[in-house]
Amino acid sequence: MAKHEHVRVAVIGSGFGGLGAAVRLRREGITDFVVLERADSVGGTWRDNSYPGCACDVPSHLYSFSFAPNPDWPRTFSGQRHIRAYLEHVTDTFGIRPHLRLNHEVLRMEWDADALRWEIETSSGSFSAEVVVSATGPLSDPRIPDVPGLDGFPGKVFHSARWDHDYDLTGKRVAMIGTGASAIQIVPAIQPQVRSLTLFQRTPPWVMPRMDRNITGAERRLHRALPFTATLRRGLLWGIRELQVGAFTKHPGELGLVEKLAKANIARAVKDPALRAKLTPSYRIGCKRILLSNTYYPAVAQPNVDVVASGLREVRGSTLVGADGSETEVDAIVFGTGFHVTDMPIAERVFGADGHSLADAWKDGMESLRGATAAGFPNWMTIIGPNTGLGNSSMILMIESQLNYLADYLRQLNVLGGRAALAARPSAVHAWNRKVQTRMERTVWKSGGCDSWYLDANGRNTTLWPGTTGEFRRETRQVDLSEYEVLRAPRTASTTTSRPPRTKETAQ
């Protein structure tokens, strides 16, 4: 029989969110936990995305944990290989390996209201846990559009997050579907080796220069000898981005100057007026994520690259037909079409207090309390939950704020004592989300005239946080017990819940 293991906390996923949660648990003195990971190694999206040119668009010293600074980043914007190595280093440094359960894909999580715990079924055994921390992240499950005829394509097909390194693109006719953050890194990396590259672009991105360079040996030695210098560097990078937030969230008109600079960037690199027109967006800069690259426009302007200014309509054998009617013969198709962000598959595997799945609860749009907890799902918390994403800064800042909230959540359970659980009140969840969505109306993401992956099927932005990272940290500094119902284990078979006397902490 498969082994069953009971723990106090089960963490799902071993990317930045999952490893951060594991480190925070140990720092809080909690060692009775496991990290369930479906793959055979840690790293999350930085393990899965290994396509040519893969790198981060946030500066290295800001895209790392504050409690685990790395003085040896080789570049100001780090590549995938170095970020993955950093996560392996964090795993070893903070003693997380004994807690890892690799090749344990979570198949189902179900809340047991009588035992006040989660029953978890994985591909390699079962677990039970008093608290679940879901850190699967929104960039976990690739999204490939349902293109008619794709199943009959005789060549190679793969997603950017599942790159086939055994397939040699040299001399091949390649189609790149999509023009997001992955595509603008892939295109310059593969353009010199392919015979032809056809880029299917539904809407062009705004691309700004990437201020990337090698970090000198002298800088690295300084950061090792005087760690406060790296802290100052991180603080400066953070402060600059905090000052930019108002233009995205309150005064989109202030982005006009940035838009002029972006147009000048296109003009410098692309001399062909027809191609330049194809590559110039018609929406306000910032409505979609602003991308960074010094090589994308020069690569697209090369003779072996063709830009189809429309989406992919259908596939007929080895012929790709664009929405504009154009036809292209290719040997391989690479999808850079993003991930299931607003419809995360993990939600279909989580079943709460009423027996319904999280996907059912979120069928009209994702909602959570402070980006962390969901109504009907006691003692369940998500890292990088609804409306915690950023458009211009480092997600590690948001993750660390959520780790603060997690730590206080567990402290509150300790104070309550006995077998207890905290269930987010629906009224608190709705109130928080009304506030967030009201603020969202003023942002460039809603008013900028684009259709982005930030928006769900109903046109609501359930992805981004409409404020500064400092503000989010204040909002998640501690748990407000008035936003939760305290659940107690049944005292008799006929009792379902028993609540403690109302106090100032638990009264609404």
XYZ file of C-alpha atoms in Angstrom:
508
model
C 0.000 0.000 0.000
C 1.090 3.573 -0.638
C 2.555 5.302 2.389
C 0.411 7.833 4.265
C 2.141 10.723 6.049
C 0.574 13.314 8.360
C 2.195 16.735 8.722
C 1.275 20.054 10.177
C 1.818 21.925 6.893
C 1.904 20.727 3.291
C 3.445 23.112 0.767
C 2.557 22.519 -2.888
C 5.280 23.490 -5.352
C 8.997 24.270 -5.068
C 9.465 27.478 -6.999
C 10.161 30.814 -5.320
C 6.831 30.679 -3.471
C 7.141 27.118 -2.207
C 10.785 27.359 -1.192
C 10.145 30.724 0.425
C 7.313 29.185 2.445
C 9.557 26.284 3.476
C 12.299 28.622 4.643
C 9.810 30.755 6.560
C 8.349 27.687 8.288
C 11.785 26.638 9.494
C 12.555 30.177 10.671
C 9.299 30.077 12.649
C 10.448 26.878 14.316
C 8.105 24.622 12.325
C 9.786 21.513 10.973
C 6.752 19.232 10.616
C 6.075 19.974 6.954
C 6.604 18.630 3.460
C 7.040 20.289 0.074
C 5.159 18.326 -2.579
C 6.680 18.790 -6.025
C 5.442 17.111 -9.206
C 8.817 17.320 -10.969
C 12.128 15.690 -10.082
C 13.844 18.894 -8.931
C 13.099 22.301 -7.455
C 12.859 25.538 -9.401
C 9.274 26.022 -10.530
C 8.963 28.147 -13.637
C 12.753 28.598 -13.695
C 13.146 24.839 -13.988
C 10.436 24.434 -16.622
C 11.404 27.367 -18.839
C 14.775 26.565 -20.361
C 14.213 27.896 -23.860
C 17.059 29.665 -25.706
C 17.577 33.167 -24.354
C 15.487 32.629 -21.211
C 16.207 35.347 -18.639
C 14.491 37.546 -16.065
C 13.257 41.070 -16.818
C 13.682 42.178 -13.188
C 17.179 43.145 -11.918
C 18.986 40.279 -10.194
C 19.461 41.972 -6.825
C 15.726 42.637 -6.603
C 14.688 39.250 -7.977
C 16.001 37.321 -4.985
C 14.981 36.803 -1.375
C 15.877 39.568 1.071
C 16.877 36.859 3.564
C 19.132 35.139 1.018
C 21.088 37.833 -0.831
C 23.412 36.687 -3.587
C 26.510 38.864 -3.978
C 27.672 36.852 -6.979
C 25.013 37.539 -9.593
C 26.975 37.610 -12.875
C 24.687 40.051 -14.717
C 22.311 42.855 -13.807
C 19.517 40.768 -15.402
C 20.133 37.100 -14.716
C 19.560 34.203 -17.056
C 17.487 31.117 -16.297
C 20.512 28.969 -15.481
C 21.733 31.296 -12.738
C 18.283 31.793 -11.209
C 17.708 28.063 -11.064
C 21.130 27.589 -9.455
C 20.189 30.252 -6.891
C 17.037 28.318 -5.950
C 19.063 25.110 -5.552
C 21.438 27.072 -3.317
C 18.546 28.338 -1.171
C 17.255 24.782 -0.849
C 20.603 23.565 0.483
C 21.471 26.594 2.616
C 18.220 26.522 4.577
C 17.988 22.741 4.967
C 14.905 22.193 2.817
C 15.957 18.944 1.104
C 14.705 16.589 3.868
C 11.254 18.137 3.486
C 11.077 17.681 -0.292
C 8.850 15.037 -1.783
C 9.838 15.081 -5.449
C 7.757 13.360 -8.141
C 4.674 13.871 -5.963
C 2.075 15.494 -8.187
C -0.998 16.551 -6.224
C -4.047 14.861 -7.737
C -6.679 15.871 -5.197
C -6.960 17.841 -1.947
C -10.109 17.487 0.145
C -11.051 19.210 3.390
C -12.150 16.868 6.189
C -14.530 18.981 8.296
C -14.635 16.443 11.139
C -10.886 16.044 11.518
C -10.160 19.682 10.546
C -7.452 18.701 8.135
C -6.702 18.313 4.454
C -6.536 14.882 2.852
C -4.082 14.963 -0.035
C -3.678 12.375 -2.752
C -0.522 12.520 -4.843
C 0.950 10.435 -7.633
C 3.346 8.833 -5.116
C 1.333 8.467 -1.924
C -1.166 10.164 0.354
C -0.779 12.840 3.009
C -2.872 14.695 5.532
C -2.102 18.196 6.738
C -3.581 20.717 9.138
C -2.653 23.567 6.793
C -2.026 23.639 3.045
C 0.087 26.294 1.350
C -0.533 26.205 -2.398
C 2.489 27.678 -4.170
C 1.998 26.271 -7.653
C 2.112 29.760 -9.146
C 0.295 31.161 -12.176
C 3.141 30.375 -14.616
C 3.016 26.613 -14.166
C 0.717 25.107 -16.773
C 1.341 26.065 -20.414
C -1.571 27.279 -22.482
C -1.788 26.136 -26.115
C -4.741 27.534 -28.067
C -7.192 25.180 -29.728
C -6.124 25.676 -33.345
C -8.111 23.713 -35.963
C -5.920 21.156 -37.721
C -3.052 21.301 -35.241
C -3.341 17.587 -34.503
C -2.603 16.850 -38.149
C 0.595 18.902 -38.333
C 3.391 16.535 -39.451
C 6.272 18.509 -37.942
C 7.428 19.309 -34.425
C 5.193 21.194 -31.967
C 6.085 22.365 -28.472
C 5.448 25.175 -25.995
C 8.193 27.544 -24.889
C 7.875 26.183 -21.324
C 8.406 22.631 -22.559
C 11.305 23.250 -24.924
C 12.501 20.179 -26.802
C 16.284 20.449 -26.634
C 16.674 17.242 -28.647
C 15.114 18.886 -31.692
C 17.655 20.813 -33.758
C 16.193 23.976 -35.296
C 19.193 24.534 -37.545
C 18.060 25.063 -41.128
C 14.388 24.564 -40.236
C 11.366 26.658 -41.183
C 9.987 27.700 -37.819
C 6.779 29.417 -36.743
C 6.720 31.372 -33.480
C 3.173 31.833 -32.177
C 2.844 34.819 -29.864
C 4.860 37.923 -29.055
C 5.005 37.906 -25.261
C 7.927 37.914 -22.852
C 9.145 34.462 -23.921
C 8.879 35.118 -27.653
C 10.969 38.272 -27.614
C 13.777 36.278 -26.013
C 13.396 33.211 -28.217
C 13.261 35.060 -31.547
C 16.744 36.670 -31.297
C 18.214 33.438 -29.918
C 17.074 31.180 -32.764
C 16.918 33.616 -35.707
C 20.561 33.169 -36.761
C 20.285 29.365 -37.001
C 16.896 28.800 -38.641
C 16.230 28.858 -42.369
C 13.162 31.020 -41.907
C 11.183 32.311 -38.945
C 7.547 33.328 -39.215
C 6.248 35.309 -36.261
C 2.469 35.219 -35.751
C 1.592 38.386 -33.880
C -1.971 39.140 -32.786
C -0.953 42.389 -31.089
C 2.566 43.824 -30.922
C 4.199 44.420 -27.537
C 5.849 47.597 -26.335
C 9.571 46.860 -26.059
C 12.069 49.064 -24.236
C 15.877 48.768 -24.158
C 17.278 46.297 -21.650
C 19.963 47.912 -19.491
C 21.846 44.668 -19.036
C 25.560 44.261 -18.418
C 28.086 42.065 -16.672
C 28.442 42.779 -12.963
C 32.135 43.404 -12.448
C 34.358 41.378 -10.171
C 34.967 44.506 -8.107
C 31.228 44.924 -7.517
C 30.863 41.318 -6.451
C 33.832 41.543 -4.083
C 32.358 44.707 -2.566
C 29.000 43.029 -1.983
C 30.683 40.024 -0.351
C 32.905 42.141 1.904
C 30.248 44.738 2.772
C 26.804 43.121 2.531
C 25.055 46.408 3.275
C 26.117 47.647 -0.166
C 24.033 44.931 -1.804
C 21.156 45.863 0.495
C 21.473 49.492 -0.606
C 21.536 48.421 -4.235
C 18.382 46.385 -3.727
C 16.724 49.281 -1.910
C 17.492 51.686 -4.736
C 16.069 49.302 -7.342
C 12.947 48.848 -5.194
C 12.468 52.579 -4.596
C 12.655 53.480 -8.279
C 9.929 50.972 -9.086
C 7.735 52.120 -6.215
C 7.833 55.651 -7.622
C 6.637 54.340 -11.005
C 3.516 52.664 -9.639
C 1.318 55.770 -9.680
C 1.632 56.107 -13.449
C 0.263 52.577 -13.893
C -2.444 52.679 -11.236
C -3.659 56.291 -10.959
C -2.360 58.509 -13.745
C -1.890 56.516 -16.990
C -1.467 59.760 -18.915
C 1.962 60.105 -17.334
C 3.108 57.140 -19.427
C 3.045 59.272 -22.577
C 6.752 60.117 -22.376
C 7.644 56.447 -21.921
C 5.568 55.646 -24.991
C 7.521 58.193 -27.049
C 10.778 56.591 -25.928
C 9.445 53.174 -26.924
C 8.493 54.451 -30.391
C 11.967 55.908 -30.777
C 13.373 52.507 -29.851
C 11.421 50.915 -32.709
C 12.517 53.613 -35.151
C 16.204 53.130 -34.332
C 16.137 49.392 -34.970
C 13.558 48.993 -37.743
C 14.066 51.071 -40.891
C 11.352 49.472 -43.026
C 8.218 51.650 -42.588
C 5.836 48.742 -43.293
C 7.478 46.494 -40.712
C 7.691 49.369 -38.251
C 3.938 49.893 -38.580
C 3.319 46.217 -37.841
C 5.461 46.383 -34.719
C 3.954 49.586 -33.282
C 1.138 48.952 -30.765
C -2.102 50.919 -30.879
C -2.771 50.666 -27.130
C -1.341 52.671 -24.239
C 2.058 51.500 -23.067
C 1.780 49.580 -19.798
C -1.626 48.069 -20.616
C 0.297 44.867 -21.294
C 3.587 44.146 -19.586
C 6.370 46.335 -20.966
C 9.035 44.020 -22.367
C 12.795 44.567 -22.318
C 15.151 43.622 -25.131
C 18.040 45.058 -27.126
C 17.967 42.269 -29.702
C 14.302 41.640 -30.542
C 13.751 44.409 -33.093
C 17.102 43.856 -34.886
C 16.288 40.133 -35.153
C 12.788 40.729 -36.510
C 14.240 43.051 -39.145
C 16.473 40.296 -40.588
C 15.714 38.925 -44.094
C 14.832 35.424 -42.861
C 12.098 36.708 -40.513
C 8.528 37.430 -41.551
C 5.937 39.028 -39.275
C 2.331 37.968 -39.817
C 0.293 40.683 -38.121
C -2.514 38.357 -37.097
C -3.112 35.253 -35.053
C -2.914 31.689 -36.281
C -6.314 30.676 -37.699
C -5.778 27.060 -38.705
C -3.256 24.410 -39.722
C -3.538 22.487 -43.013
C -0.902 19.778 -43.034
C 2.389 21.639 -42.854
C 0.754 24.921 -43.924
C -0.106 27.530 -41.309
C -2.947 29.880 -42.187
C -3.075 33.258 -40.507
C -6.218 35.141 -39.592
C -5.329 37.495 -42.456
C -5.434 34.602 -44.949
C -1.668 34.318 -45.387
C -0.166 30.852 -45.765
C 3.231 29.652 -44.553
C 4.971 26.262 -44.860
C 6.881 25.318 -41.720
C 8.730 22.388 -40.186
C 8.196 23.313 -36.530
C 5.750 25.316 -34.417
C 6.781 26.957 -31.143
C 3.952 28.271 -28.987
C 4.808 31.246 -26.818
C 1.203 31.622 -25.763
C 1.553 31.886 -22.002
C -0.049 29.977 -19.184
C -3.331 29.197 -17.459
C -3.200 32.245 -15.204
C -6.835 33.077 -14.447
C -7.964 29.441 -14.683
C -5.196 27.603 -12.844
C -5.635 23.812 -13.165
C -4.737 23.266 -9.496
C -8.117 24.824 -8.628
C -9.845 21.800 -10.141
C -8.088 19.550 -7.612
C -8.933 21.430 -4.402
C -12.251 20.552 -2.710
C -13.425 22.650 0.209
C -15.826 22.508 3.130
C -18.966 22.129 1.008
C -17.435 19.508 -1.290
C -17.185 21.904 -4.225
C -13.926 22.543 -6.009
C -12.001 25.801 -5.935
C -12.568 25.977 -9.694
C -16.330 25.995 -9.025
C -15.931 28.689 -6.389
C -13.932 30.768 -8.862
C -16.045 30.082 -11.945
C -17.111 33.748 -12.102
C -13.594 34.972 -11.384
C -10.846 34.354 -8.841
C -11.355 35.961 -5.430
C -9.348 35.704 -2.255
C -8.798 37.581 0.996
C -5.601 39.632 0.787
C -4.437 37.408 -2.058
C -4.109 34.486 0.337
C -7.248 32.683 1.531
C -10.544 31.731 -0.121
C -14.045 31.468 1.352
C -15.039 27.838 1.918
C -11.461 26.551 2.095
C -10.299 26.565 5.737
C -6.600 26.435 6.578
C -5.751 26.753 2.890
C -3.525 29.545 1.669
C -2.138 30.407 -1.726
C 1.119 32.161 -2.547
C 0.842 34.476 -5.574
C -2.930 34.302 -5.358
C -5.522 36.522 -7.050
C -4.515 40.172 -7.499
C -0.983 39.791 -6.208
C 0.839 40.105 -9.536
C 2.964 43.098 -10.535
C 3.389 44.972 -13.773
C 6.698 46.673 -13.080
C 8.542 45.166 -10.120
C 9.718 41.949 -8.478
C 7.247 39.248 -7.469
C 9.659 38.202 -4.723
C 8.580 41.312 -2.806
C 4.958 40.151 -2.930
C 5.895 36.589 -2.015
C 7.748 37.759 1.090
C 4.718 39.817 2.158
C 2.540 36.736 1.818
C 5.049 34.751 3.860
C 4.584 37.302 6.648
C 0.854 36.668 6.478
C 1.401 32.905 6.512
C 3.611 33.145 9.582
C 1.019 35.170 11.500
C -1.746 32.821 10.340
C 0.096 29.911 11.936
C 0.761 31.935 15.090
C -2.963 32.653 15.405
C -3.707 28.931 15.161
C -1.174 28.324 17.936
C -2.830 30.937 20.141
C -6.256 29.387 19.568
C -4.867 26.029 20.670
C -6.356 22.579 20.241
C -7.805 21.409 16.962
C -8.782 24.641 15.247
C -9.008 26.092 11.765
C -9.536 29.535 10.297
C -12.120 29.991 7.553
C -12.186 33.236 5.586
C -15.582 34.911 5.931
C -17.294 35.395 2.542
C -18.159 38.956 3.545
C -14.486 39.741 4.155
C -13.416 38.142 0.867
C -16.037 40.104 -1.084
C -15.218 43.374 0.677
C -11.506 43.005 -0.096
C -12.167 42.232 -3.746
C -14.642 45.083 -4.170
C -11.952 47.432 -2.939
C -9.363 45.956 -5.287
C -11.643 46.028 -8.338
C -12.762 49.587 -7.623
C -9.147 50.707 -7.605
C -8.487 48.681 -10.751
C -10.813 50.886 -12.826
C -8.287 53.739 -12.770
C -5.328 51.646 -13.888
C -3.743 51.505 -17.318
C -4.500 47.764 -17.337
C -8.224 48.551 -17.541
C -8.170 51.825 -19.452
C -5.243 51.275 -21.814
C -7.210 49.737 -24.667
C -5.714 46.254 -24.770
C -6.774 42.672 -24.143
C -4.111 41.097 -21.958
C -3.499 37.891 -20.020
C -4.131 39.926 -16.886
C -7.860 39.764 -17.622
C -10.127 36.780 -17.063
C -12.941 35.584 -19.339
C -15.248 38.227 -17.859
C -12.827 41.065 -18.520
C -11.874 41.474 -14.835
C -8.257 41.951 -13.848
C -7.877 39.226 -11.232
C -4.116 39.054 -11.691
C -2.441 42.335 -10.711
C -2.182 44.344 -7.507
C -3.300 47.975 -8.051
C -0.872 49.534 -5.586
C 2.697 49.592 -4.339
C 4.530 46.623 -2.869
C 4.959 48.616 0.334
C 1.210 49.026 0.645
C 0.643 45.316 0.080
C 3.161 44.506 2.790
C 1.242 46.692 5.235
C -2.030 45.011 4.277
C -0.586 41.546 4.915
C 1.527 42.259 7.972
C -0.812 40.288 10.229
C -4.055 38.339 10.217
C -7.210 40.207 11.221
C -9.258 37.595 13.074
C -12.464 39.524 12.467
C -12.129 38.443 8.824
C -12.197 34.765 9.809
C -14.476 32.266 11.458
C -12.805 29.986 13.985
C -13.691 26.331 13.450
C -13.343 23.750 16.191
C -13.234 19.985 15.907
C -16.579 18.293 16.735
C -17.002 17.240 20.356
C -19.618 14.636 19.463
C -20.545 12.764 16.341
C -23.562 15.002 15.869
C -21.629 18.235 16.219
C -20.070 19.751 13.130
C -18.386 22.892 14.463
C -17.963 24.497 17.822
C -16.961 28.104 18.056
C -15.259 29.696 21.056
C -16.908 32.574 22.911
C -16.870 35.809 20.959
C -14.007 38.067 21.875
C -12.650 41.345 20.571
C -10.402 39.352 18.262
C -13.157 37.175 16.765
C -16.085 39.576 16.764
C -16.941 41.358 13.569
